[in-house]
mmCIF file of C-alpha atoms and ligand atoms in Angstrom:
data_model
loop_
_atom_site.group_PDB
_atom_site.id
_atom_site.type_symbol
_atom_site.label_atom_id
_atom_site.label_comp_id
_atom_site.label_asym_id
_atom_site.label_seq_id
_atom_site.Cartn_x
_atom_site.Cartn_y
_atom_site.Cartn_z
ATOM 1 C CA UNK A 865 -79.915 41.927 92.508
ATOM 2 C CA UNK A 866 -79.206 41.607 88.826
ATOM 3 C CA UNK A 867 -81.883 43.481 86.749
ATOM 4 C CA UNK A 868 -83.012 41.884 83.258
ATOM 5 C CA UNK A 869 -84.995 43.637 80.574
ATOM 6 C CA UNK A 870 -87.524 41.289 78.925
ATOM 7 C CA UNK A 871 -88.911 42.542 75.678
ATOM 8 C CA UNK A 872 -92.210 41.057 74.893
ATOM 9 C CA UNK A 873 -92.489 40.008 78.653
ATOM 10 C CA UNK A 874 -96.316 39.866 78.571
ATOM 11 C CA UNK A 875 -96.517 37.247 75.620
ATOM 12 C CA UNK A 876 -96.582 33.624 75.785
ATOM 13 C CA UNK A 877 -92.949 32.558 76.177
ATOM 14 C CA UNK A 878 -92.065 35.959 77.590
ATOM 15 C CA UNK A 879 -94.581 35.865 80.587
ATOM 16 C CA UNK A 880 -93.501 32.282 81.561
ATOM 17 C CA UNK A 881 -89.743 33.464 81.466
ATOM 18 C CA UNK A 882 -90.464 36.577 83.763
ATOM 19 C CA UNK A 883 -91.928 34.068 86.454
ATOM 20 C CA UNK A 884 -88.872 31.844 86.225
ATOM 21 C CA UNK A 885 -86.377 34.817 86.432
ATOM 22 C CA UNK A 886 -88.144 36.303 89.482
ATOM 23 C CA UNK A 887 -88.156 32.886 90.967
ATOM 24 C CA UNK A 888 -84.493 32.647 90.465
ATOM 25 C CA UNK A 889 -83.842 35.903 92.160
ATOM 26 C CA UNK A 890 -83.586 38.356 89.352
ATOM 27 C CA UNK A 891 -85.504 41.725 89.073
ATOM 28 C CA UNK A 892 -87.379 42.179 85.963
ATOM 29 C CA UNK A 893 -88.591 45.033 83.805
ATOM 30 C CA UNK A 894 -90.739 44.505 80.872
ATOM 31 C CA UNK A 895 -91.346 46.425 77.734
ATOM 32 C CA UNK A 896 -94.203 45.049 75.517
ATOM 33 C CA UNK A 897 -96.433 46.905 72.957
ATOM 34 C CA UNK A 898 -99.429 44.772 73.969
ATOM 35 C CA UNK A 899 -99.712 43.780 70.136
ATOM 36 C CA UNK A 900 -100.337 40.125 71.010
ATOM 37 C CA UNK A 901 -100.791 40.173 74.795
ATOM 38 C CA UNK A 902 -102.846 42.247 77.315
ATOM 39 C CA UNK A 903 -101.846 44.273 80.338
ATOM 40 C CA UNK A 904 -103.952 41.837 82.616
ATOM 41 C CA UNK A 905 -100.764 39.151 82.263
ATOM 42 C CA UNK A 906 -98.819 41.474 84.563
ATOM 43 C CA UNK A 907 -101.244 40.770 87.483
ATOM 44 C CA UNK A 908 -101.117 37.153 86.745
ATOM 45 C CA UNK A 909 -97.465 36.930 86.798
ATOM 46 C CA UNK A 910 -97.313 38.933 90.048
ATOM 47 C CA UNK A 911 -99.720 36.389 91.494
ATOM 48 C CA UNK A 912 -97.665 33.514 90.657
ATOM 49 C CA UNK A 913 -94.247 34.883 91.651
ATOM 50 C CA UNK A 914 -95.378 37.171 94.369
ATOM 51 C CA UNK A 915 -92.806 39.926 93.067
ATOM 52 C CA UNK A 916 -93.559 43.109 91.411
ATOM 53 C CA UNK A 917 -92.432 43.866 87.737
ATOM 54 C CA UNK A 918 -91.546 47.314 86.177
ATOM 55 C CA UNK A 919 -93.805 47.284 83.033
ATOM 56 C CA UNK A 920 -93.305 49.907 80.204
ATOM 57 C CA UNK A 921 -95.938 49.763 77.465
ATOM 58 C CA UNK A 922 -93.872 50.625 74.495
ATOM 59 C CA UNK A 923 -92.233 49.505 71.435
ATOM 60 C CA UNK A 924 -88.582 48.327 71.055
ATOM 61 C CA UNK A 925 -88.463 50.098 67.541
ATOM 62 C CA UNK A 926 -88.935 53.601 69.405
ATOM 63 C CA UNK A 927 -85.540 54.718 70.068
ATOM 64 C CA UNK A 928 -86.647 57.513 72.765
ATOM 65 C CA UNK A 929 -88.441 55.106 74.888
ATOM 66 C CA UNK A 930 -85.600 52.538 74.671
ATOM 67 C CA UNK A 931 -83.133 55.279 75.662
ATOM 68 C CA UNK A 932 -85.340 56.330 78.550
ATOM 69 C CA UNK A 933 -85.551 52.739 79.638
ATOM 70 C CA UNK A 934 -81.777 52.149 79.549
ATOM 71 C CA UNK A 935 -81.222 55.428 81.387
ATOM 72 C CA UNK A 936 -83.644 54.593 84.108
ATOM 73 C CA UNK A 937 -82.304 51.140 84.967
ATOM 74 C CA UNK A 938 -78.824 49.450 85.027
ATOM 75 C CA UNK A 939 -79.485 46.249 83.173
ATOM 76 C CA UNK A 940 -77.359 43.152 83.620
ATOM 77 C CA UNK A 941 -78.918 41.545 80.534
ATOM 78 C CA UNK A 942 -81.734 41.589 77.910
ATOM 79 C CA UNK A 943 -83.901 38.707 76.981
ATOM 80 C CA UNK A 944 -85.476 39.569 73.389
ATOM 81 C CA UNK A 945 -88.892 38.154 72.726
ATOM 82 C CA UNK A 946 -90.782 41.007 71.022
ATOM 83 C CA UNK A 947 -91.489 39.858 67.608
ATOM 84 C CA UNK A 948 -94.207 38.679 65.248
ATOM 85 C CA UNK A 949 -94.386 34.956 64.869
ATOM 86 C CA UNK A 950 -97.293 33.851 62.700
ATOM 87 C CA UNK A 951 -95.815 31.985 59.631
ATOM 88 C CA UNK A 952 -98.862 32.227 57.379
ATOM 89 C CA UNK A 953 -99.165 35.942 58.038
ATOM 90 C CA UNK A 954 -95.524 36.610 57.267
ATOM 91 C CA UNK A 955 -96.019 35.085 53.902
ATOM 92 C CA UNK A 956 -98.840 37.554 53.055
ATOM 93 C CA UNK A 957 -97.162 40.528 54.949
ATOM 94 C CA UNK A 958 -93.326 40.070 54.790
ATOM 95 C CA UNK A 959 -92.644 43.633 55.231
ATOM 96 C CA UNK A 960 -94.534 43.905 58.622
ATOM 97 C CA UNK A 961 -92.178 40.971 59.809
ATOM 98 C CA UNK A 962 -88.919 42.377 58.417
ATOM 99 C CA UNK A 963 -89.844 45.802 59.714
ATOM 100 C CA UNK A 964 -90.577 44.627 63.419
ATOM 101 C CA UNK A 965 -88.462 41.614 63.785
ATOM 102 C CA UNK A 966 -85.344 43.004 62.278
ATOM 103 C CA UNK A 967 -85.580 46.694 62.956
ATOM 104 C CA UNK A 968 -86.642 45.964 66.302
ATOM 105 C CA UNK A 969 -83.539 43.955 67.117
ATOM 106 C CA UNK A 970 -81.270 46.554 65.478
ATOM 107 C CA UNK A 971 -82.819 49.215 67.714
ATOM 108 C CA UNK A 972 -82.448 47.009 70.791
ATOM 109 C CA UNK A 973 -78.799 46.409 69.873
ATOM 110 C CA UNK A 974 -78.077 50.090 69.408
ATOM 111 C CA UNK A 975 -79.473 51.091 72.880
ATOM 112 C CA UNK A 976 -77.565 48.160 74.474
ATOM 113 C CA UNK A 977 -74.364 49.486 72.965
ATOM 114 C CA UNK A 978 -74.956 53.109 73.708
ATOM 115 C CA UNK A 979 -75.831 52.340 77.462
ATOM 116 C CA UNK A 980 -72.953 49.475 77.893
ATOM 117 C CA UNK A 981 -75.344 46.671 78.375
ATOM 118 C CA UNK A 982 -73.480 43.507 77.326
ATOM 119 C CA UNK A 983 -75.721 40.264 77.882
ATOM 120 C CA UNK A 984 -78.344 39.212 75.360
ATOM 121 C CA UNK A 985 -80.529 36.079 75.124
ATOM 122 C CA UNK A 986 -82.357 35.967 71.620
ATOM 123 C CA UNK A 987 -85.229 33.828 70.794
ATOM 124 C CA UNK A 988 -84.600 31.891 67.687
ATOM 125 C CA UNK A 989 -86.352 28.829 66.079
ATOM 126 C CA UNK A 990 -85.780 25.386 64.871
ATOM 127 C CA UNK A 991 -87.368 26.792 61.798
ATOM 128 C CA UNK A 992 -83.833 28.158 60.694
ATOM 129 C CA UNK A 993 -83.033 24.301 59.996
ATOM 130 C CA UNK A 994 -85.579 24.146 57.299
ATOM 131 C CA UNK A 995 -85.917 20.484 56.040
ATOM 132 C CA UNK A 996 -83.085 18.977 57.965
ATOM 133 C CA UNK A 997 -81.394 15.798 56.252
ATOM 134 C CA UNK A 998 -79.937 14.273 59.532
ATOM 135 C CA UNK A 999 -81.948 13.829 62.721
ATOM 136 C CA UNK A 1000 -81.737 14.896 65.573
ATOM 137 C CA UNK A 1001 -80.591 18.202 64.288
ATOM 138 C CA UNK A 1002 -77.378 19.568 66.007
ATOM 139 C CA UNK A 1003 -76.592 23.193 66.468
ATOM 140 C CA UNK A 1004 -73.957 22.794 63.680
ATOM 141 C CA UNK A 1005 -76.405 21.732 61.002
ATOM 142 C CA UNK A 1006 -75.883 24.004 58.021
ATOM 143 C CA UNK A 1007 -78.563 26.800 57.871
ATOM 144 C CA UNK A 1008 -80.360 26.688 54.464
ATOM 145 C CA UNK A 1009 -82.926 29.210 53.333
ATOM 146 C CA UNK A 1010 -86.111 29.617 55.490
ATOM 147 C CA UNK A 1011 -89.631 28.372 54.293
ATOM 148 C CA UNK A 1012 -91.244 31.566 55.274
ATOM 149 C CA UNK A 1013 -90.261 35.347 55.872
ATOM 150 C CA UNK A 1014 -90.846 34.680 59.678
ATOM 151 C CA UNK A 1015 -88.170 32.060 59.279
ATOM 152 C CA UNK A 1016 -85.901 34.373 57.373
ATOM 153 C CA UNK A 1017 -86.191 37.015 60.074
ATOM 154 C CA UNK A 1018 -84.816 34.428 62.520
ATOM 155 C CA UNK A 1019 -81.945 33.556 60.396
ATOM 156 C CA UNK A 1020 -81.080 37.080 59.708
ATOM 157 C CA UNK A 1021 -81.578 37.944 63.400
ATOM 158 C CA UNK A 1022 -79.051 35.279 64.201
ATOM 159 C CA UNK A 1023 -76.732 36.549 61.692
ATOM 160 C CA UNK A 1024 -76.902 40.299 62.792
ATOM 161 C CA UNK A 1025 -75.944 39.081 66.377
ATOM 162 C CA UNK A 1026 -73.177 36.978 65.356
ATOM 163 C CA UNK A 1027 -71.735 39.756 63.155
ATOM 164 C CA UNK A 1028 -72.179 42.279 66.009
ATOM 165 C CA UNK A 1029 -70.594 40.419 68.744
ATOM 166 C CA UNK A 1030 -67.281 40.006 66.565
ATOM 167 C CA UNK A 1031 -66.538 43.668 67.046
ATOM 168 C CA UNK A 1032 -68.635 44.925 69.929
ATOM 169 C CA UNK A 1033 -68.591 44.211 73.558
ATOM 170 C CA UNK A 1034 -71.643 41.965 73.742
ATOM 171 C CA UNK A 1035 -72.223 38.272 74.777
ATOM 172 C CA UNK A 1036 -75.165 36.452 73.218
ATOM 173 C CA UNK A 1037 -76.905 33.325 73.490
ATOM 174 C CA UNK A 1038 -79.273 32.229 70.628
ATOM 175 C CA UNK A 1039 -81.917 29.705 71.643
ATOM 176 C CA UNK A 1040 -83.408 27.688 69.106
ATOM 177 C CA UNK A 1041 -86.744 26.622 70.247
ATOM 178 C CA UNK A 1042 -88.397 23.517 68.883
ATOM 179 C CA UNK A 1043 -92.401 23.502 69.510
ATOM 180 C CA UNK A 1044 -93.318 25.363 72.560
ATOM 181 C CA UNK A 1045 -96.752 24.064 74.037
ATOM 182 C CA UNK A 1046 -98.399 23.840 77.460
ATOM 183 C CA UNK A 1047 -98.998 26.584 79.977
ATOM 184 C CA UNK A 1048 -97.949 27.492 83.600
ATOM 185 C CA UNK A 1049 -99.191 24.533 86.071
ATOM 186 C CA UNK A 1050 -101.158 27.216 87.960
ATOM 187 C CA UNK A 1051 -103.175 27.904 84.641
ATOM 188 C CA UNK A 1052 -102.841 31.666 85.431
ATOM 189 C CA UNK A 1053 -100.716 32.273 82.253
ATOM 190 C CA UNK A 1054 -100.601 30.691 78.844
ATOM 191 C CA UNK A 1055 -101.027 31.311 75.293
ATOM 192 C CA UNK A 1056 -103.685 33.587 73.746
ATOM 193 C CA UNK A 1057 -103.811 32.454 70.004
ATOM 194 C CA UNK A 1058 -104.840 35.383 67.826
ATOM 195 C CA UNK A 1059 -108.028 34.205 65.867
ATOM 196 C CA UNK A 1060 -107.984 30.795 64.615
ATOM 197 C CA UNK A 1061 -105.078 28.897 65.945
ATOM 198 C CA UNK A 1062 -102.678 27.526 63.186
ATOM 199 C CA UNK A 1063 -100.706 25.728 65.728
ATOM 200 C CA UNK A 1064 -101.733 22.099 66.720
ATOM 201 C CA UNK A 1065 -102.058 22.249 70.644
ATOM 202 C CA UNK A 1066 -104.262 25.552 70.783
ATOM 203 C CA UNK A 1067 -106.390 23.878 67.959
ATOM 204 C CA UNK A 1068 -106.759 20.707 69.986
ATOM 205 C CA UNK A 1069 -107.636 22.326 73.337
ATOM 206 C CA UNK A 1070 -110.225 24.974 71.383
ATOM 207 C CA UNK A 1071 -111.615 21.971 69.756
ATOM 208 C CA UNK A 1072 -112.043 20.135 72.995
ATOM 209 C CA UNK A 1073 -113.436 23.132 74.578
ATOM 210 C CA UNK A 1074 -116.230 23.284 71.759
ATOM 211 C CA UNK A 1075 -114.834 26.658 70.182
ATOM 212 C CA UNK A 1076 -113.678 24.792 66.959
ATOM 213 C CA UNK A 1077 -115.734 22.088 65.616
ATOM 214 C CA UNK A 1078 -112.964 19.491 64.413
ATOM 215 C CA UNK A 1079 -109.344 19.177 64.241
ATOM 216 C CA UNK A 1080 -107.989 18.402 60.734
ATOM 217 C CA UNK A 1081 -104.798 16.439 60.899
ATOM 218 C CA UNK A 1082 -102.693 17.864 58.090
ATOM 219 C CA UNK A 1083 -101.689 14.592 56.265
ATOM 220 C CA UNK A 1084 -101.058 10.841 57.218
ATOM 221 C CA UNK A 1085 -99.144 9.794 54.386
ATOM 222 C CA UNK A 1086 -95.640 10.917 55.532
ATOM 223 C CA UNK A 1087 -92.901 8.380 55.854
ATOM 224 C CA UNK A 1088 -93.219 8.358 59.718
ATOM 225 C CA UNK A 1089 -94.355 5.461 62.106
ATOM 226 C CA UNK A 1090 -97.955 6.375 61.928
ATOM 227 C CA UNK A 1091 -97.884 8.557 58.774
ATOM 228 C CA UNK A 1092 -98.140 12.068 60.517
ATOM 229 C CA UNK A 1093 -95.606 14.656 61.082
ATOM 230 C CA UNK A 1094 -93.083 14.553 63.823
ATOM 231 C CA UNK A 1095 -92.157 17.359 66.000
ATOM 232 C CA UNK A 1096 -90.282 17.921 69.300
ATOM 233 C CA UNK A 1097 -92.684 19.405 71.513
ATOM 234 C CA UNK A 1098 -91.287 21.459 74.566
ATOM 235 C CA UNK A 1099 -93.212 22.549 77.750
ATOM 236 C CA UNK A 1100 -93.195 26.421 77.909
ATOM 237 C CA UNK A 1101 -92.093 26.298 81.726
ATOM 238 C CA UNK A 1102 -89.023 23.976 80.742
ATOM 239 C CA UNK A 1103 -88.323 26.611 77.814
ATOM 240 C CA UNK A 1104 -88.489 29.497 80.147
ATOM 241 C CA UNK A 1105 -86.083 27.975 82.635
ATOM 242 C CA UNK A 1106 -83.580 27.393 79.703
ATOM 243 C CA UNK A 1107 -83.481 31.251 79.420
ATOM 244 C CA UNK A 1108 -82.606 31.628 83.073
ATOM 245 C CA UNK A 1109 -79.652 28.960 82.689
ATOM 246 C CA UNK A 1110 -78.601 30.970 79.465
ATOM 247 C CA UNK A 1111 -78.692 34.293 81.459
ATOM 248 C CA UNK A 1112 -76.653 32.563 84.281
ATOM 249 C CA UNK A 1113 -73.979 31.272 81.527
ATOM 250 C CA UNK A 1114 -73.966 34.082 78.978
ATOM 251 C CA UNK A 1115 -70.907 36.044 80.275
ATOM 252 C CA UNK A 1116 -68.932 32.852 81.209
ATOM 253 C CA UNK A 1117 -68.663 31.630 77.520
ATOM 254 C CA UNK A 1118 -65.399 31.125 75.946
ATOM 255 C CA UNK A 1119 -66.658 32.758 72.645
ATOM 256 C CA UNK A 1120 -69.008 35.769 72.662
ATOM 257 C CA UNK A 1121 -71.801 34.230 70.957
ATOM 258 C CA UNK A 1122 -73.377 30.567 71.229
ATOM 259 C CA UNK A 1123 -76.286 28.828 70.038
ATOM 260 C CA UNK A 1124 -78.410 25.987 71.654
ATOM 261 C CA UNK A 1125 -81.312 23.803 70.711
ATOM 262 C CA UNK A 1126 -84.098 23.813 73.208
ATOM 263 C CA UNK A 1127 -86.369 20.642 72.908
ATOM 264 C CA UNK A 1128 -86.735 17.428 74.741
ATOM 265 C CA UNK A 1129 -84.909 15.506 72.303
ATOM 266 C CA UNK A 1130 -87.941 13.168 71.673
ATOM 267 C CA UNK A 1131 -90.187 13.352 68.497
ATOM 268 C CA UNK A 1132 -93.861 12.887 68.830
ATOM 269 C CA UNK A 1133 -96.366 12.600 65.973
ATOM 270 C CA UNK A 1134 -99.507 14.485 65.512
ATOM 271 C CA UNK A 1135 -101.541 11.317 66.499
ATOM 272 C CA UNK A 1136 -99.222 10.656 69.614
ATOM 273 C CA UNK A 1137 -100.131 14.364 70.709
ATOM 274 C CA UNK A 1138 -103.875 13.766 70.023
ATOM 275 C CA UNK A 1139 -103.713 10.493 71.938
ATOM 276 C CA UNK A 1140 -101.899 12.035 74.966
ATOM 277 C CA UNK A 1141 -104.192 14.894 75.014
ATOM 278 C CA UNK A 1142 -107.290 12.314 75.136
ATOM 279 C CA UNK A 1143 -105.586 10.264 77.798
ATOM 280 C CA UNK A 1144 -104.853 13.390 80.185
ATOM 281 C CA UNK A 1145 -108.274 15.321 79.547
ATOM 282 C CA UNK A 1146 -110.441 12.233 79.309
ATOM 283 C CA UNK A 1147 -112.240 13.778 76.416
ATOM 284 C CA UNK A 1148 -112.432 12.000 72.939
ATOM 285 C CA UNK A 1149 -111.523 14.579 70.327
ATOM 286 C CA UNK A 1150 -113.215 15.004 67.184
ATOM 287 C CA UNK A 1151 -110.715 15.022 64.271
ATOM 288 C CA UNK A 1152 -110.317 13.946 60.753
ATOM 289 C CA UNK A 1153 -107.401 13.410 58.415
ATOM 290 C CA UNK A 1154 -107.015 16.045 55.740
ATOM 291 C CA UNK A 1155 -104.438 16.729 53.003
ATOM 292 C CA UNK A 1156 -101.019 17.773 53.865
ATOM 293 C CA UNK A 1157 -100.243 21.443 54.789
ATOM 294 C CA UNK A 1158 -97.994 23.527 52.520
ATOM 295 C CA UNK A 1159 -94.618 24.150 53.866
ATOM 296 C CA UNK A 1160 -94.710 21.394 56.550
ATOM 297 C CA UNK A 1161 -91.495 19.466 57.305
ATOM 298 C CA UNK A 1162 -91.950 15.719 57.667
ATOM 299 C CA UNK A 1163 -90.102 15.307 60.861
ATOM 300 C CA UNK A 1164 -87.765 17.407 63.158
ATOM 301 C CA UNK A 1165 -86.403 16.731 66.640
ATOM 302 C CA UNK A 1166 -83.602 18.253 68.536
ATOM 303 C CA UNK A 1167 -80.233 16.805 69.573
ATOM 304 C CA UNK A 1168 -80.076 18.364 73.229
ATOM 305 C CA UNK A 1169 -76.618 17.161 74.339
ATOM 306 C CA UNK A 1170 -75.149 20.593 74.074
ATOM 307 C CA UNK A 1171 -77.634 22.466 76.078
ATOM 308 C CA UNK A 1172 -77.791 19.492 78.737
ATOM 309 C CA UNK A 1173 -74.092 19.630 79.201
ATOM 310 C CA UNK A 1174 -73.185 23.383 78.772
ATOM 311 C CA UNK A 1175 -76.114 24.982 80.460
ATOM 312 C CA UNK A 1176 -76.807 22.198 82.809
ATOM 313 C CA UNK A 1177 -80.463 22.172 81.500
ATOM 314 C CA UNK A 1178 -82.828 19.408 80.957
ATOM 315 C CA UNK A 1179 -86.578 19.278 80.072
ATOM 316 C CA UNK A 1180 -88.488 17.974 83.063
ATOM 317 C CA UNK A 1181 -92.001 17.805 81.588
ATOM 318 C CA UNK A 1182 -93.338 15.093 79.308
ATOM 319 C CA UNK A 1183 -95.931 15.235 76.588
ATOM 320 C CA UNK A 1184 -98.737 14.238 79.020
ATOM 321 C CA UNK A 1185 -97.780 17.172 81.178
ATOM 322 C CA UNK A 1186 -97.838 19.626 78.376
ATOM 323 C CA UNK A 1187 -101.429 18.418 77.253
ATOM 324 C CA UNK A 1188 -102.577 18.400 80.877
ATOM 325 C CA UNK A 1189 -101.508 21.927 81.557
ATOM 326 C CA UNK A 1190 -102.474 23.244 77.967
ATOM 327 C CA UNK A 1191 -105.931 21.813 78.932
ATOM 328 C CA UNK A 1192 -106.200 23.453 82.353
ATOM 329 C CA UNK A 1193 -105.294 26.608 80.892
ATOM 330 C CA UNK A 1194 -107.897 26.403 78.204
ATOM 331 C CA UNK A 1195 -110.564 25.687 80.718
ATOM 332 C CA UNK A 1196 -109.383 28.784 82.785
ATOM 333 C CA UNK A 1197 -109.659 31.006 79.755
ATOM 334 C CA UNK A 1198 -112.883 29.516 78.452
ATOM 335 C CA UNK A 1199 -114.418 30.104 81.969
ATOM 336 C CA UNK A 1200 -113.381 33.785 81.686
ATOM 337 C CA UNK A 1201 -114.909 34.166 78.062
ATOM 338 C CA UNK A 1202 -118.186 32.515 78.927
HETATM 339 C C1 UD1 B 1547 -94.693 26.208 63.512
HETATM 340 C C2 UD1 B 1547 -93.598 27.218 62.840
HETATM 341 C C3 UD1 B 1547 -92.435 27.127 63.661
HETATM 342 C C4 UD1 B 1547 -92.796 27.929 64.823
HETATM 343 C C5 UD1 B 1547 -94.032 27.196 65.526
HETATM 344 C C6 UD1 B 1547 -94.274 28.042 66.710
HETATM 345 C C7 UD1 B 1547 -94.051 26.395 60.338
HETATM 346 C C8 UD1 B 1547 -93.573 25.786 59.052
HETATM 347 N N1 UD1 B 1547 -93.207 26.382 61.566
HETATM 348 O O1 UD1 B 1547 -94.248 25.077 63.703
HETATM 349 O O2 UD1 B 1547 -91.499 27.895 62.876
HETATM 350 O O3 UD1 B 1547 -91.532 28.155 65.637
HETATM 351 O O4 UD1 B 1547 -94.956 26.951 64.695
HETATM 352 O O5 UD1 B 1547 -95.182 27.075 67.608
HETATM 353 O O6 UD1 B 1547 -95.234 26.745 60.380
HETATM 354 N N2 UD1 B 1547 -101.126 20.328 62.733
HETATM 355 C C9 UD1 B 1547 -102.422 19.692 62.340
HETATM 356 N N3 UD1 B 1547 -103.414 20.280 62.440
HETATM 357 C C10 UD1 B 1547 -103.599 21.466 62.787
HETATM 358 C C11 UD1 B 1547 -102.390 22.340 63.198
HETATM 359 C C12 UD1 B 1547 -101.140 21.554 63.140
HETATM 360 O O7 UD1 B 1547 -102.417 18.561 61.928
HETATM 361 O O8 UD1 B 1547 -104.716 22.095 62.939
HETATM 362 C C13 UD1 B 1547 -99.887 19.315 62.626
HETATM 363 C C14 UD1 B 1547 -98.701 20.252 61.513
HETATM 364 O O9 UD1 B 1547 -98.967 19.693 60.218
HETATM 365 C C15 UD1 B 1547 -97.514 19.790 62.147
HETATM 366 C C16 UD1 B 1547 -97.821 19.732 63.597
HETATM 367 O O10 UD1 B 1547 -99.190 19.592 63.764
HETATM 368 O O11 UD1 B 1547 -97.220 18.452 61.733
HETATM 369 C C17 UD1 B 1547 -97.205 20.859 64.586
HETATM 370 O O12 UD1 B 1547 -97.772 22.116 63.815
HETATM 371 P P1 UD1 B 1547 -97.776 23.550 64.389
HETATM 372 O O13 UD1 B 1547 -98.130 23.490 65.744
HETATM 373 O O14 UD1 B 1547 -98.388 24.429 63.460
HETATM 374 O O15 UD1 B 1547 -96.106 23.809 64.511
HETATM 375 P P2 UD1 B 1547 -94.936 23.789 63.333
HETATM 376 O O16 UD1 B 1547 -95.652 23.872 62.023
HETATM 377 O O17 UD1 B 1547 -94.269 22.514 63.555
#
């Protein structure tokens, strides 16, 4: 059985990916520093997949821990999630982001090289496209400067891997996620936002659960069909499955590095998301329209032809499923809190 190291494997996207890897027959070892996750997620993963996980509580920045891990296990590949991801926090504390996201990646690449591990899947983001002129965005769209230090860490991370694979024996796939939302249909794993959520879907579900009073829609005067911003929301389980496809394909690529958009290819406006949530939860959401949020892009959605054809991956869940599963998850964690 092929063994995969998943860094940040107890986090939101990591935990869903561990489940999908296990159901596809991979053995999984997780390293997670519990910065934005809890140890209890391990039990939840095991209860979904029925398979055990080797968990190391530790940091990818710690060379000794990484060396020990790579000595103990013979990894076929690595999926690297361990990174900070809050856009606003990265503006306030850029060094924290460069330190963790860039240094962590460099440490990981060093460990892979020392121990002869060749296959890497890297979490990137559609944030690298900035304000795209042509929609939907294709992978060849030129990368401009990012809107935040978080975005810059993704651009630099991609560049480091591209440079590295030119001269080292490493195959890498960079996955550019659009807007991951939803939760596992079992409602056993999902996203735990840190404090007040800045992302739309956790804010919606927390408002519906009575944790937040009111959702503020950030502007309805954009040049879109209903005036609100458009994004390509992707179910986290579909996204997790894209990592499994990438792991199957990574050592069969004609080039040593390749990049894929991971989205549904459909743009949805903020109001469409709210409406889908209301329909699936049977709850009328308390919301108002406020001013635009600084740094928001008017619209972005993916061209998914490359991932559809090359990796043979396609999103299966629609916006209503995403809202339904996000709501089941919210209800399950609200029950635990109350
Ligand atoms: C943000 C990040 C992106 C990251 C993603 C992770 C930026 C510029 N981009 O995407 O890099 O990968 O999160 O999920 O921050 N909205 C409201 N009210 C709210 C919250 C959001 O109207 O309370 C609107 C936003 O204005 C936006 C849409 O909902 O139009 C989606 O916002 P959000 O969930 O924060 O994601 P992004 O900003 O697209």
